[in-house]
Each structure stands twice: as C-alpha cells, then as structure tokens.
JSON list of C-alpha atoms in Angstrom, two decimals:
[
{"chain": "U", "resi": 1, "resn": "UNK", "atom": "CA", "xyz": [85.03, 87.00, 100.46]},
{"chain": "U", "resi": 2, "resn": "UNK", "atom": "CA", "xyz": [81.85, 88.94, 101.10]},
{"chain": "U", "resi": 3, "resn": "UNK", "atom": "CA", "xyz": [79.92, 87.46, 104.01]},
{"chain": "U", "resi": 4, "resn": "UNK", "atom": "CA", "xyz": [76.16, 87.19, 104.37]},
{"chain": "U", "resi": 5, "resn": "UNK", "atom": "CA", "xyz": [76.38, 90.17, 106.77]},
{"chain": "U", "resi": 6, "resn": "UNK", "atom": "CA", "xyz": [77.81, 92.39, 104.01]},
{"chain": "U", "resi": 7, "resn": "UNK", "atom": "CA", "xyz": [81.39, 92.46, 105.27]},
{"chain": "U", "resi": 8, "resn": "UNK", "atom": "CA", "xyz": [84.63, 91.42, 103.62]},
{"chain": "U", "resi": 9, "resn": "UNK", "atom": "CA", "xyz": [86.58, 88.66, 105.38]},
{"chain": "U", "resi": 10, "resn": "UNK", "atom": "CA", "xyz": [90.19, 87.96, 104.40]},
{"chain": "U", "resi": 11, "resn": "UNK", "atom": "CA", "xyz": [92.96, 85.90, 105.94]},
{"chain": "U", "resi": 12, "resn": "UNK", "atom": "CA", "xyz": [96.68, 86.66, 105.75]},
{"chain": "U", "resi": 13, "resn": "UNK", "atom": "CA", "xyz": [99.52, 84.47, 106.96]},
{"chain": "U", "resi": 14, "resn": "UNK", "atom": "CA", "xyz": [102.55, 86.37, 108.22]},
{"chain": "U", "resi": 15, "resn": "UNK", "atom": "CA", "xyz": [105.19, 84.73, 106.04]},
{"chain": "U", "resi": 16, "resn": "UNK", "atom": "CA", "xyz": [108.71, 85.45, 104.86]},
{"chain": "U", "resi": 17, "resn": "UNK", "atom": "CA", "xyz": [107.29, 86.27, 101.41]},
{"chain": "U", "resi": 18, "resn": "UNK", "atom": "CA", "xyz": [105.03, 88.91, 102.96]},
{"chain": "U", "resi": 19, "resn": "UNK", "atom": "CA", "xyz": [107.95, 90.41, 104.90]},
{"chain": "U", "resi": 20, "resn": "UNK", "atom": "CA", "xyz": [110.11, 90.45, 101.76]},
{"chain": "U", "resi": 21, "resn": "UNK", "atom": "CA", "xyz": [107.41, 92.27, 99.81]},
{"chain": "U", "resi": 22, "resn": "UNK", "atom": "CA", "xyz": [106.95, 94.76, 102.66]},
{"chain": "U", "resi": 23, "resn": "UNK", "atom": "CA", "xyz": [110.68, 95.49, 102.95]},
{"chain": "U", "resi": 24, "resn": "UNK", "atom": "CA", "xyz": [111.55, 95.30, 99.24]},
{"chain": "U", "resi": 25, "resn": "UNK", "atom": "CA", "xyz": [112.36, 99.04, 98.89]},
{"chain": "U", "resi": 26, "resn": "UNK", "atom": "CA", "xyz": [114.64, 98.92, 101.94]},
{"chain": "U", "resi": 27, "resn": "UNK", "atom": "CA", "xyz": [116.33, 95.73, 100.68]},
{"chain": "U", "resi": 28, "resn": "UNK", "atom": "CA", "xyz": [117.03, 97.44, 97.35]},
{"chain": "U", "resi": 29, "resn": "UNK", "atom": "CA", "xyz": [118.34, 100.55, 99.14]},
{"chain": "U", "resi": 30, "resn": "UNK", "atom": "CA", "xyz": [120.66, 98.46, 101.29]},
{"chain": "U", "resi": 31, "resn": "UNK", "atom": "CA", "xyz": [122.02, 96.69, 98.22]},
{"chain": "U", "resi": 32, "resn": "UNK", "atom": "CA", "xyz": [122.66, 100.04, 96.50]},
{"chain": "U", "resi": 33, "resn": "UNK", "atom": "CA", "xyz": [124.45, 101.32, 99.63]},
{"chain": "U", "resi": 34, "resn": "UNK", "atom": "CA", "xyz": [126.62, 98.19, 99.72]},
{"chain": "U", "resi": 35, "resn": "UNK", "atom": "CA", "xyz": [127.53, 98.53, 96.04]},
{"chain": "U", "resi": 36, "resn": "UNK", "atom": "CA", "xyz": [128.28, 102.27, 96.31]},
{"chain": "U", "resi": 37, "resn": "UNK", "atom": "CA", "xyz": [130.26, 101.82, 99.52]},
{"chain": "U", "resi": 38, "resn": "UNK", "atom": "CA", "xyz": [132.29, 98.93, 98.10]},
{"chain": "U", "resi": 39, "resn": "UNK", "atom": "CA", "xyz": [132.98, 100.88, 94.89]},
{"chain": "U", "resi": 40, "resn": "UNK", "atom": "CA", "xyz": [134.10, 103.91, 96.92]},
{"chain": "U", "resi": 41, "resn": "UNK", "atom": "CA", "xyz": [136.45, 101.84, 99.06]},
{"chain": "U", "resi": 42, "resn": "UNK", "atom": "CA", "xyz": [137.86, 100.21, 95.90]},
{"chain": "U", "resi": 43, "resn": "UNK", "atom": "CA", "xyz": [138.45, 103.62, 94.29]},
{"chain": "U", "resi": 44, "resn": "UNK", "atom": "CA", "xyz": [140.17, 104.78, 97.48]},
{"chain": "U", "resi": 45, "resn": "UNK", "atom": "CA", "xyz": [142.49, 101.77, 97.42]},
{"chain": "U", "resi": 46, "resn": "UNK", "atom": "CA", "xyz": [143.35, 102.37, 93.76]},
{"chain": "U", "resi": 47, "resn": "UNK", "atom": "CA", "xyz": [144.09, 106.03, 94.45]},
{"chain": "U", "resi": 48, "resn": "UNK", "atom": "CA", "xyz": [146.27, 105.13, 97.42]},
{"chain": "U", "resi": 49, "resn": "UNK", "atom": "CA", "xyz": [148.26, 102.63, 95.34]},
{"chain": "U", "resi": 50, "resn": "UNK", "atom": "CA", "xyz": [148.63, 105.14, 92.51]},
{"chain": "U", "resi": 51, "resn": "UNK", "atom": "CA", "xyz": [149.78, 107.81, 95.00]},
{"chain": "U", "resi": 52, "resn": "UNK", "atom": "CA", "xyz": [152.73, 105.58, 95.98]},
{"chain": "U", "resi": 53, "resn": "UNK", "atom": "CA", "xyz": [154.13, 105.75, 92.45]},
{"chain": "U", "resi": 54, "resn": "UNK", "atom": "CA", "xyz": [152.91, 109.16, 91.33]},
{"chain": "U", "resi": 55, "resn": "UNK", "atom": "CA", "xyz": [152.81, 112.21, 93.53]},
{"chain": "U", "resi": 56, "resn": "UNK", "atom": "CA", "xyz": [149.16, 113.18, 93.95]},
{"chain": "U", "resi": 57, "resn": "UNK", "atom": "CA", "xyz": [147.35, 115.38, 96.36]},
{"chain": "U", "resi": 58, "resn": "UNK", "atom": "CA", "xyz": [146.59, 113.65, 99.62]},
{"chain": "U", "resi": 59, "resn": "UNK", "atom": "CA", "xyz": [143.15, 113.91, 101.13]},
{"chain": "U", "resi": 60, "resn": "UNK", "atom": "CA", "xyz": [141.59, 110.66, 100.08]},
{"chain": "U", "resi": 61, "resn": "UNK", "atom": "CA", "xyz": [141.22, 109.60, 103.69]},
{"chain": "U", "resi": 62, "resn": "UNK", "atom": "CA", "xyz": [137.86, 111.43, 104.00]},
{"chain": "U", "resi": 63, "resn": "UNK", "atom": "CA", "xyz": [136.66, 109.48, 100.97]},
{"chain": "U", "resi": 64, "resn": "UNK", "atom": "CA", "xyz": [137.60, 106.24, 102.71]},
{"chain": "U", "resi": 65, "resn": "UNK", "atom": "CA", "xyz": [135.70, 107.18, 105.87]},
{"chain": "U", "resi": 66, "resn": "UNK", "atom": "CA", "xyz": [132.59, 108.29, 103.94]},
{"chain": "U", "resi": 67, "resn": "UNK", "atom": "CA", "xyz": [132.42, 105.28, 101.64]},
{"chain": "U", "resi": 68, "resn": "UNK", "atom": "CA", "xyz": [133.26, 102.83, 104.42]},
{"chain": "U", "resi": 69, "resn": "UNK", "atom": "CA", "xyz": [130.40, 104.33, 106.46]},
{"chain": "U", "resi": 70, "resn": "UNK", "atom": "CA", "xyz": [128.00, 103.89, 103.53]},
{"chain": "U", "resi": 71, "resn": "UNK", "atom": "CA", "xyz": [129.22, 100.30, 103.09]},
{"chain": "U", "resi": 72, "resn": "UNK", "atom": "CA", "xyz": [128.82, 99.55, 106.80]},
{"chain": "U", "resi": 73, "resn": "UNK", "atom": "CA", "xyz": [125.34, 101.07, 106.97]},
{"chain": "U", "resi": 74, "resn": "UNK", "atom": "CA", "xyz": [124.27, 99.12, 103.90]},
{"chain": "U", "resi": 75, "resn": "UNK", "atom": "CA", "xyz": [125.53, 95.85, 105.38]},
{"chain": "U", "resi": 76, "resn": "UNK", "atom": "CA", "xyz": [123.90, 96.57, 108.77]},
{"chain": "U", "resi": 77, "resn": "UNK", "atom": "CA", "xyz": [120.55, 97.50, 107.20]},
{"chain": "U", "resi": 78, "resn": "UNK", "atom": "CA", "xyz": [120.55, 94.40, 105.01]},
{"chain": "U", "resi": 79, "resn": "UNK", "atom": "CA", "xyz": [121.41, 92.17, 107.99]},
{"chain": "U", "resi": 80, "resn": "UNK", "atom": "CA", "xyz": [118.58, 93.67, 110.07]},
{"chain": "U", "resi": 81, "resn": "UNK", "atom": "CA", "xyz": [116.09, 93.22, 107.25]},
{"chain": "U", "resi": 82, "resn": "UNK", "atom": "CA", "xyz": [117.11, 89.60, 106.66]},
{"chain": "U", "resi": 83, "resn": "UNK", "atom": "CA", "xyz": [116.80, 88.91, 110.40]},
{"chain": "U", "resi": 84, "resn": "UNK", "atom": "CA", "xyz": [113.29, 90.41, 110.37]},
{"chain": "U", "resi": 85, "resn": "UNK", "atom": "CA", "xyz": [112.35, 88.20, 107.43]},
{"chain": "U", "resi": 86, "resn": "UNK", "atom": "CA", "xyz": [113.72, 85.12, 109.20]},
{"chain": "U", "resi": 87, "resn": "UNK", "atom": "CA", "xyz": [111.91, 85.99, 112.46]},
{"chain": "U", "resi": 88, "resn": "UNK", "atom": "CA", "xyz": [108.61, 86.48, 110.63]},
{"chain": "U", "resi": 89, "resn": "UNK", "atom": "CA", "xyz": [108.89, 82.99, 109.16]},
{"chain": "U", "resi": 90, "resn": "UNK", "atom": "CA", "xyz": [109.81, 81.46, 112.54]},
{"chain": "U", "resi": 91, "resn": "UNK", "atom": "CA", "xyz": [106.52, 82.34, 114.27]},
{"chain": "U", "resi": 92, "resn": "UNK", "atom": "CA", "xyz": [103.42, 81.07, 112.43]},
{"chain": "U", "resi": 93, "resn": "UNK", "atom": "CA", "xyz": [100.87, 83.89, 112.71]},
{"chain": "U", "resi": 94, "resn": "UNK", "atom": "CA", "xyz": [97.63, 84.40, 110.82]},
{"chain": "U", "resi": 95, "resn": "UNK", "atom": "CA", "xyz": [95.62, 87.62, 110.73]},
{"chain": "U", "resi": 96, "resn": "UNK", "atom": "CA", "xyz": [91.89, 87.27, 110.06]},
{"chain": "U", "resi": 97, "resn": "UNK", "atom": "CA", "xyz": [90.44, 90.60, 108.89]},
{"chain": "U", "resi": 98, "resn": "UNK", "atom": "CA", "xyz": [86.79, 91.57, 108.71]},
{"chain": "U", "resi": 99, "resn": "UNK", "atom": "CA", "xyz": [86.06, 94.89, 106.98]},
{"chain": "U", "resi": 100, "resn": "UNK", "atom": "CA", "xyz": [82.93, 96.88, 107.82]},
{"chain": "U", "resi": 101, "resn": "UNK", "atom": "CA", "xyz": [81.94, 100.28, 106.38]},
{"chain": "U", "resi": 102, "resn": "UNK", "atom": "CA", "xyz": [83.73, 102.40, 109.02]},
{"chain": "U", "resi": 103, "resn": "UNK", "atom": "CA", "xyz": [86.23, 100.04, 110.62]},
{"chain": "U", "resi": 104, "resn": "UNK", "atom": "CA", "xyz": [87.82, 96.64, 110.46]},
{"chain": "U", "resi": 105, "resn": "UNK", "atom": "CA", "xyz": [88.65, 93.97, 113.01]},
{"chain": "U", "resi": 106, "resn": "UNK", "atom": "CA", "xyz": [91.71, 91.78, 113.32]},
{"chain": "U", "resi": 107, "resn": "UNK", "atom": "CA", "xyz": [91.86, 88.39, 114.98]},
{"chain": "U", "resi": 108, "resn": "UNK", "atom": "CA", "xyz": [95.42, 87.13, 115.16]},
{"chain": "U", "resi": 109, "resn": "UNK", "atom": "CA", "xyz": [96.23, 83.51, 115.87]},
{"chain": "U", "resi": 110, "resn": "UNK", "atom": "CA", "xyz": [99.65, 82.18, 116.81]},
{"chain": "U", "resi": 111, "resn": "UNK", "atom": "CA", "xyz": [100.12, 78.42, 116.73]},
{"chain": "U", "resi": 112, "resn": "UNK", "atom": "CA", "xyz": [96.34, 78.03, 116.52]},
{"chain": "U", "resi": 113, "resn": "UNK", "atom": "CA", "xyz": [95.61, 80.17, 119.59]},
{"chain": "U", "resi": 114, "resn": "UNK", "atom": "CA", "xyz": [93.80, 83.51, 119.31]},
{"chain": "U", "resi": 115, "resn": "UNK", "atom": "CA", "xyz": [96.17, 86.09, 120.83]},
{"chain": "U", "resi": 116, "resn": "UNK", "atom": "CA", "xyz": [94.69, 89.36, 119.57]},
{"chain": "U", "resi": 117, "resn": "UNK", "atom": "CA", "xyz": [91.33, 90.87, 118.77]},
{"chain": "U", "resi": 118, "resn": "UNK", "atom": "CA", "xyz": [91.44, 94.49, 117.72]},
{"chain": "U", "resi": 119, "resn": "UNK", "atom": "CA", "xyz": [89.06, 97.00, 116.18]},
{"chain": "U", "resi": 120, "resn": "UNK", "atom": "CA", "xyz": [90.58, 99.73, 114.00]},
{"chain": "U", "resi": 121, "resn": "UNK", "atom": "CA", "xyz": [88.66, 102.67, 112.65]},
{"chain": "U", "resi": 122, "resn": "UNK", "atom": "CA", "xyz": [89.30, 103.37, 108.97]},
{"chain": "U", "resi": 123, "resn": "UNK", "atom": "CA", "xyz": [90.34, 106.96, 109.73]},
{"chain": "U", "resi": 124, "resn": "UNK", "atom": "CA", "xyz": [93.14, 105.68, 112.00]},
{"chain": "U", "resi": 125, "resn": "UNK", "atom": "CA", "xyz": [95.00, 104.39, 108.94]},
{"chain": "U", "resi": 126, "resn": "UNK", "atom": "CA", "xyz": [97.72, 106.96, 108.19]},
{"chain": "U", "resi": 127, "resn": "UNK", "atom": "CA", "xyz": [99.15, 105.35, 105.06]},
{"chain": "U", "resi": 128, "resn": "UNK", "atom": "CA", "xyz": [98.19, 102.59, 102.66]},
{"chain": "U", "resi": 129, "resn": "UNK", "atom": "CA", "xyz": [100.27, 100.90, 100.00]},
{"chain": "U", "resi": 130, "resn": "UNK", "atom": "CA", "xyz": [99.54, 98.27, 97.36]},
{"chain": "U", "resi": 131, "resn": "UNK", "atom": "CA", "xyz": [102.12, 95.80, 96.08]},
{"chain": "U", "resi": 132, "resn": "UNK", "atom": "CA", "xyz": [101.84, 92.85, 93.74]},
{"chain": "U", "resi": 133, "resn": "UNK", "atom": "CA", "xyz": [100.34, 90.48, 96.33]},
{"chain": "U", "resi": 134, "resn": "UNK", "atom": "CA", "xyz": [99.37, 92.65, 99.32]},
{"chain": "U", "resi": 135, "resn": "UNK", "atom": "CA", "xyz": [97.61, 95.73, 100.56]},
{"chain": "U", "resi": 136, "resn": "UNK", "atom": "CA", "xyz": [99.52, 97.28, 103.48]},
{"chain": "U", "resi": 137, "resn": "UNK", "atom": "CA", "xyz": [97.71, 99.53, 105.96]},
{"chain": "U", "resi": 138, "resn": "UNK", "atom": "CA", "xyz": [99.75, 101.59, 108.41]},
{"chain": "U", "resi": 139, "resn": "UNK", "atom": "CA", "xyz": [99.04, 103.19, 111.75]},
{"chain": "U", "resi": 140, "resn": "UNK", "atom": "CA", "xyz": [102.33, 104.89, 112.55]},
{"chain": "U", "resi": 141, "resn": "UNK", "atom": "CA", "xyz": [104.97, 102.15, 112.52]},
{"chain": "U", "resi": 142, "resn": "UNK", "atom": "CA", "xyz": [102.46, 99.29, 112.77]},
{"chain": "U", "resi": 143, "resn": "UNK", "atom": "CA", "xyz": [101.68, 97.55, 109.49]},
{"chain": "U", "resi": 144, "resn": "UNK", "atom": "CA", "xyz": [98.62, 95.46, 108.72]},
{"chain": "U", "resi": 145, "resn": "UNK", "atom": "CA", "xyz": [99.24, 93.32, 105.61]},
{"chain": "U", "resi": 146, "resn": "UNK", "atom": "CA", "xyz": [96.24, 91.99, 103.70]},
{"chain": "U", "resi": 147, "resn": "UNK", "atom": "CA", "xyz": [96.83, 89.24, 101.14]},
{"chain": "U", "resi": 148, "resn": "UNK", "atom": "CA", "xyz": [95.01, 90.07, 97.91]},
{"chain": "U", "resi": 149, "resn": "UNK", "atom": "CA", "xyz": [94.72, 86.40, 96.92]},
{"chain": "U", "resi": 150, "resn": "UNK", "atom": "CA", "xyz": [91.29, 85.13, 97.88]},
{"chain": "U", "resi": 151, "resn": "UNK", "atom": "CA", "xyz": [89.56, 88.46, 97.26]},
{"chain": "U", "resi": 152, "resn": "UNK", "atom": "CA", "xyz": [87.81, 89.26, 94.02]},
{"chain": "U", "resi": 153, "resn": "UNK", "atom": "CA", "xyz": [88.39, 92.52, 92.15]},
{"chain": "U", "resi": 154, "resn": "UNK", "atom": "CA", "xyz": [85.24, 94.17, 93.56]},
{"chain": "U", "resi": 155, "resn": "UNK", "atom": "CA", "xyz": [86.34, 93.48, 97.13]},
{"chain": "U", "resi": 156, "resn": "UNK", "atom": "CA", "xyz": [89.86, 94.77, 96.41]},
{"chain": "U", "resi": 157, "resn": "UNK", "atom": "CA", "xyz": [88.41, 97.90, 94.78]},
{"chain": "U", "resi": 158, "resn": "UNK", "atom": "CA", "xyz": [86.29, 98.50, 97.86]},
{"chain": "U", "resi": 159, "resn": "UNK", "atom": "CA", "xyz": [89.36, 98.30, 100.10]},
{"chain": "U", "resi": 160, "resn": "UNK", "atom": "CA", "xyz": [91.31, 100.51, 97.69]},
{"chain": "U", "resi": 161, "resn": "UNK", "atom": "CA", "xyz": [88.51, 103.07, 97.77]},
{"chain": "U", "resi": 162, "resn": "UNK", "atom": "CA", "xyz": [88.17, 103.06, 101.56]},
{"chain": "U", "resi": 163, "resn": "UNK", "atom": "CA", "xyz": [91.93, 103.39, 102.13]},
{"chain": "U", "resi": 164, "resn": "UNK", "atom": "CA", "xyz": [92.62, 106.00, 99.43]},
{"chain": "U", "resi": 165, "resn": "UNK", "atom": "CA", "xyz": [94.30, 103.83, 96.81]},
{"chain": "U", "resi": 166, "resn": "UNK", "atom": "CA", "xyz": [93.59, 103.98, 93.05]},
{"chain": "U", "resi": 167, "resn": "UNK", "atom": "CA", "xyz": [90.38, 102.07, 92.25]},
{"chain": "U", "resi": 168, "resn": "UNK", "atom": "CA", "xyz": [90.41, 99.87, 89.13]},
{"chain": "U", "resi": 169, "resn": "UNK", "atom": "CA", "xyz": [86.70, 99.10, 88.65]},
{"chain": "U", "resi": 170, "resn": "UNK", "atom": "CA", "xyz": [83.47, 98.37, 90.48]},
{"chain": "U", "resi": 171, "resn": "UNK", "atom": "CA", "xyz": [83.23, 98.11, 94.26]},
{"chain": "U", "resi": 172, "resn": "UNK", "atom": "CA", "xyz": [80.99, 96.19, 96.66]},
{"chain": "U", "resi": 173, "resn": "UNK", "atom": "CA", "xyz": [78.90, 97.68, 99.46]},
{"chain": "U", "resi": 174, "resn": "UNK", "atom": "CA", "xyz": [79.94, 97.11, 103.08]},
{"chain": "U", "resi": 175, "resn": "UNK", "atom": "CA", "xyz": [77.61, 96.92, 106.06]},
{"chain": "U", "resi": 176, "resn": "UNK", "atom": "CA", "xyz": [78.12, 99.24, 109.01]},
{"chain": "U", "resi": 177, "resn": "UNK", "atom": "CA", "xyz": [78.47, 96.49, 111.60]},
{"chain": "U", "resi": 178, "resn": "UNK", "atom": "CA", "xyz": [77.30, 98.81, 114.38]},
{"chain": "U", "resi": 179, "resn": "UNK", "atom": "CA", "xyz": [75.60, 96.01, 116.31]},
{"chain": "U", "resi": 180, "resn": "UNK", "atom": "CA", "xyz": [78.56, 93.67, 116.21]},
{"chain": "U", "resi": 181, "resn": "UNK", "atom": "CA", "xyz": [81.22, 95.71, 118.01]},
{"chain": "U", "resi": 182, "resn": "UNK", "atom": "CA", "xyz": [81.20, 98.84, 120.06]}
]
C-alpha cells in the first residue's frame, strides 16, 4: 500500500509456500535428475541381465557409475530443498518492506520480536525475478521475497520498473525518504 509519505509498504511472511516458489526450478531439476538417474540404472541392469544370456561388449560399468551419480545427486538435492522448505515453515518470520525512490528498508520480526532493521540501496540488487505470487530481489546469495498480494498493480509496476522487470502498466511515484534514514 502507498503510505501518506509516498512510500510503498508491503509485508511478507516467510512460509513454506514462499520457499517452494523460490526453489521451484531446483525442485524440478532434482526430479529430472532422479528420473534420468533411475532410468539409467534400470537400463544398466537390463543390459547386464541380457549380457548373461547373449554375449555383448562389456563396458556398461561406466554407465552404472554415471547414472548412479546423477540419481544420488538428484536425491541429495531434493532432500536439501525439502529440508530448507521445512525449516522455513518452522520459524515464523515476517519481513516488513518500505520502498523509497532510491532504497528500501526491511524490518524482520521473529515470534513478534524485531530482530533486523536493514537499509538496502536499489543499486545493490544484483538480480530480480517475478513468479506467480512473489517478487524476489537478490544481493548475491541473499534473497528478499516480496509477496505481491496486498499491492495494487501500480505499486507492483513501480517495483518492477525500479528493479528492471517488465512493467505491465502505470506506476506510482515514490518519495525519496532522505530525511527518514541516513
């Protein structure tokens, strides 16, 4: 929502749904690795059984090692991602964002207690991504998710414009906020 000071204030709960949406490409990749690895191991087993009855060239052992490695990596990646999703849901955190013209602030609360207040300049954002329900802003490996629900299209377009995402209509004007934080 646009405040009387000309800033955009949004709140985002760090939930399992947010973590799933953030890690969706990696979850899909891990599933593909599991399927390909399992198929490769199955083909190896079939070839080994066939080689008992029919003389074939040996050398399938490398295939077993390669596909088993892909299968193992897929399983490990999926397990790590599911643990991250579970851990996100275990700790109730809420990020309160306030967007000014050149920066934004984050106030994070955990179990009702404010544990973080941070000011981030817009030019510090190295990557931004939009999904169905969120805008994700990155500084290196740190991700700042912003829930789109609760913001109107003008506010979302302003954030898209500021963080180099495709704009889908009119924007709103943000105040500089120079007097509020230094």
